[in-house]
XYZ file of C-alpha atoms in Angstrom:
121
model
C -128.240 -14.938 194.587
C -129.540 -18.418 195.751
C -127.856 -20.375 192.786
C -129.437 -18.486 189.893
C -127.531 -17.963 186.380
C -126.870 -14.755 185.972
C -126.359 -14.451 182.544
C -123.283 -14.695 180.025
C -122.353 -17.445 177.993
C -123.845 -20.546 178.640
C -121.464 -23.286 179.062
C -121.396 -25.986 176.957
C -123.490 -28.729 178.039
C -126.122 -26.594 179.227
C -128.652 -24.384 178.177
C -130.446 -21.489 180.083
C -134.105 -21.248 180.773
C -135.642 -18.579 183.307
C -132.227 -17.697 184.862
C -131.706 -21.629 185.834
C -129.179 -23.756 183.356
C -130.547 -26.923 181.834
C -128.521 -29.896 180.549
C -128.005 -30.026 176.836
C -127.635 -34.011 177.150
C -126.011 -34.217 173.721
C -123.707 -31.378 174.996
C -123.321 -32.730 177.960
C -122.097 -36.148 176.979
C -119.393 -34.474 175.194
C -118.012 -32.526 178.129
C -117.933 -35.369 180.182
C -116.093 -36.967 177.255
C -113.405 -34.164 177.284
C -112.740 -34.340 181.022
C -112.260 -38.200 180.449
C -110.066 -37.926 177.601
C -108.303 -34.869 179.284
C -107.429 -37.167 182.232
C -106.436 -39.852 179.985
C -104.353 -37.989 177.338
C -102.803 -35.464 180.549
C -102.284 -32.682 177.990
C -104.950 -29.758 176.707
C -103.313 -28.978 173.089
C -103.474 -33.080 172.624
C -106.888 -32.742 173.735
C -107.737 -30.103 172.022
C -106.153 -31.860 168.581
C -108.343 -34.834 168.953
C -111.577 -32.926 169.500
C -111.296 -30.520 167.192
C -111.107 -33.756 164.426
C -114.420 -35.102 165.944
C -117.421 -34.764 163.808
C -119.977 -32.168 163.981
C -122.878 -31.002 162.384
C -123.166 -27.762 160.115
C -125.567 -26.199 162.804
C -122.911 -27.104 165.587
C -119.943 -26.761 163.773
C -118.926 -22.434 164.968
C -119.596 -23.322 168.383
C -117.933 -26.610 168.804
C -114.621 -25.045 167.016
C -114.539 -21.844 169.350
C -114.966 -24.628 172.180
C -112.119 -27.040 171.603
C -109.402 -24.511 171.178
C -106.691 -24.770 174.096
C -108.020 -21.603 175.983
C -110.976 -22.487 175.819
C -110.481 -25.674 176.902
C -108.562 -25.032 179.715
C -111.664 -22.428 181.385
C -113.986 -25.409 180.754
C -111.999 -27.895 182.545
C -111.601 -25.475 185.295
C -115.408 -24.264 185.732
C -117.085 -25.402 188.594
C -120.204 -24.715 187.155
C -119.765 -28.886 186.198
C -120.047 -29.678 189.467
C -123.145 -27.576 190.099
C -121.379 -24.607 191.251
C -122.013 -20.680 190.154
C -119.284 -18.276 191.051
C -120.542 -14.656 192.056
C -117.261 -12.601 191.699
C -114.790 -14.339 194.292
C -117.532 -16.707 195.977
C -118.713 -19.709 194.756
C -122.137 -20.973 195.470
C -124.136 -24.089 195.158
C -126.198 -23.674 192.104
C -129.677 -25.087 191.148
C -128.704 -27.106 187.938
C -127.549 -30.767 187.946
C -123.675 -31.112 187.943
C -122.533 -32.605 184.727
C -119.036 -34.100 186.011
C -118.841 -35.565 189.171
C -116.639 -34.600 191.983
C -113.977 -37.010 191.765
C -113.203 -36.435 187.698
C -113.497 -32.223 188.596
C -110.866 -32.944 191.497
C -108.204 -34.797 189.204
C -108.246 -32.502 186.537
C -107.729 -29.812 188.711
C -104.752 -31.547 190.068
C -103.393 -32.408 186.259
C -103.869 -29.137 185.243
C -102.478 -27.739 188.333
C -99.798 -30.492 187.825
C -99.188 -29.528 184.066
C -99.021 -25.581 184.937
C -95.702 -26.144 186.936
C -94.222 -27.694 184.395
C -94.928 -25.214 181.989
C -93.438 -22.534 184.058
């Protein structure tokens, strides 16, 4: 597998070229933004409030909605593909495109939302 993406739907902040994902540096400023905010604000439908007011252009506007809605929102703060990671059914693997978020952010917001998921229960 050696790191490859396999296909799917690129994540935001990337784009794929010859089975390798590339950042989108537009895109990808606006992820990190969302993990930063996300750690700051501590809840996903407040996050996902405030980004879906941010401005957009017509050709971005479809994809940037279906992004910032909670669920969606919650699988992006959870990929570890933002941290240069590709997960092959149970196994995760390090991939061959940059990370996007460093380690450190990845690790709180998996504690928040870890954190926030007992709550809600």
């Amino acid at each position: 597998m050696k790191g490859l993406w396999m296909g799917g739907v690129v994540p935001l902040g990337y784009s794929a070229e010859d089975k390798k994902l590339v950042v989108h540096p537009r895109d990808a400023e606006r992820v990190r933004w969302l993990f930063q905010r996300y750690l700051e604000l501590k809840s996903v439908p407040r996050l996902s409030d405030e980004a879906m007011a941010l401005p957009v252009s017509e050709s971005e506007s479809a994809r940037f909605a279906r992004s910032f809605r909670r669920g969606n929102l919650y699988y992006l703060l959870s990929n570890p593909v933002y941290i240069g990671k590709v997960r092959h059914k149970l196994d995760l693997h390090e991939g061959e495109h940059p990370q996007i978020i460093d380690r450190a952010t990845f690790d709180a917001a998996q504690a928040l939302l870890s954190n926030n998921k007992q709550h809600r229960s």
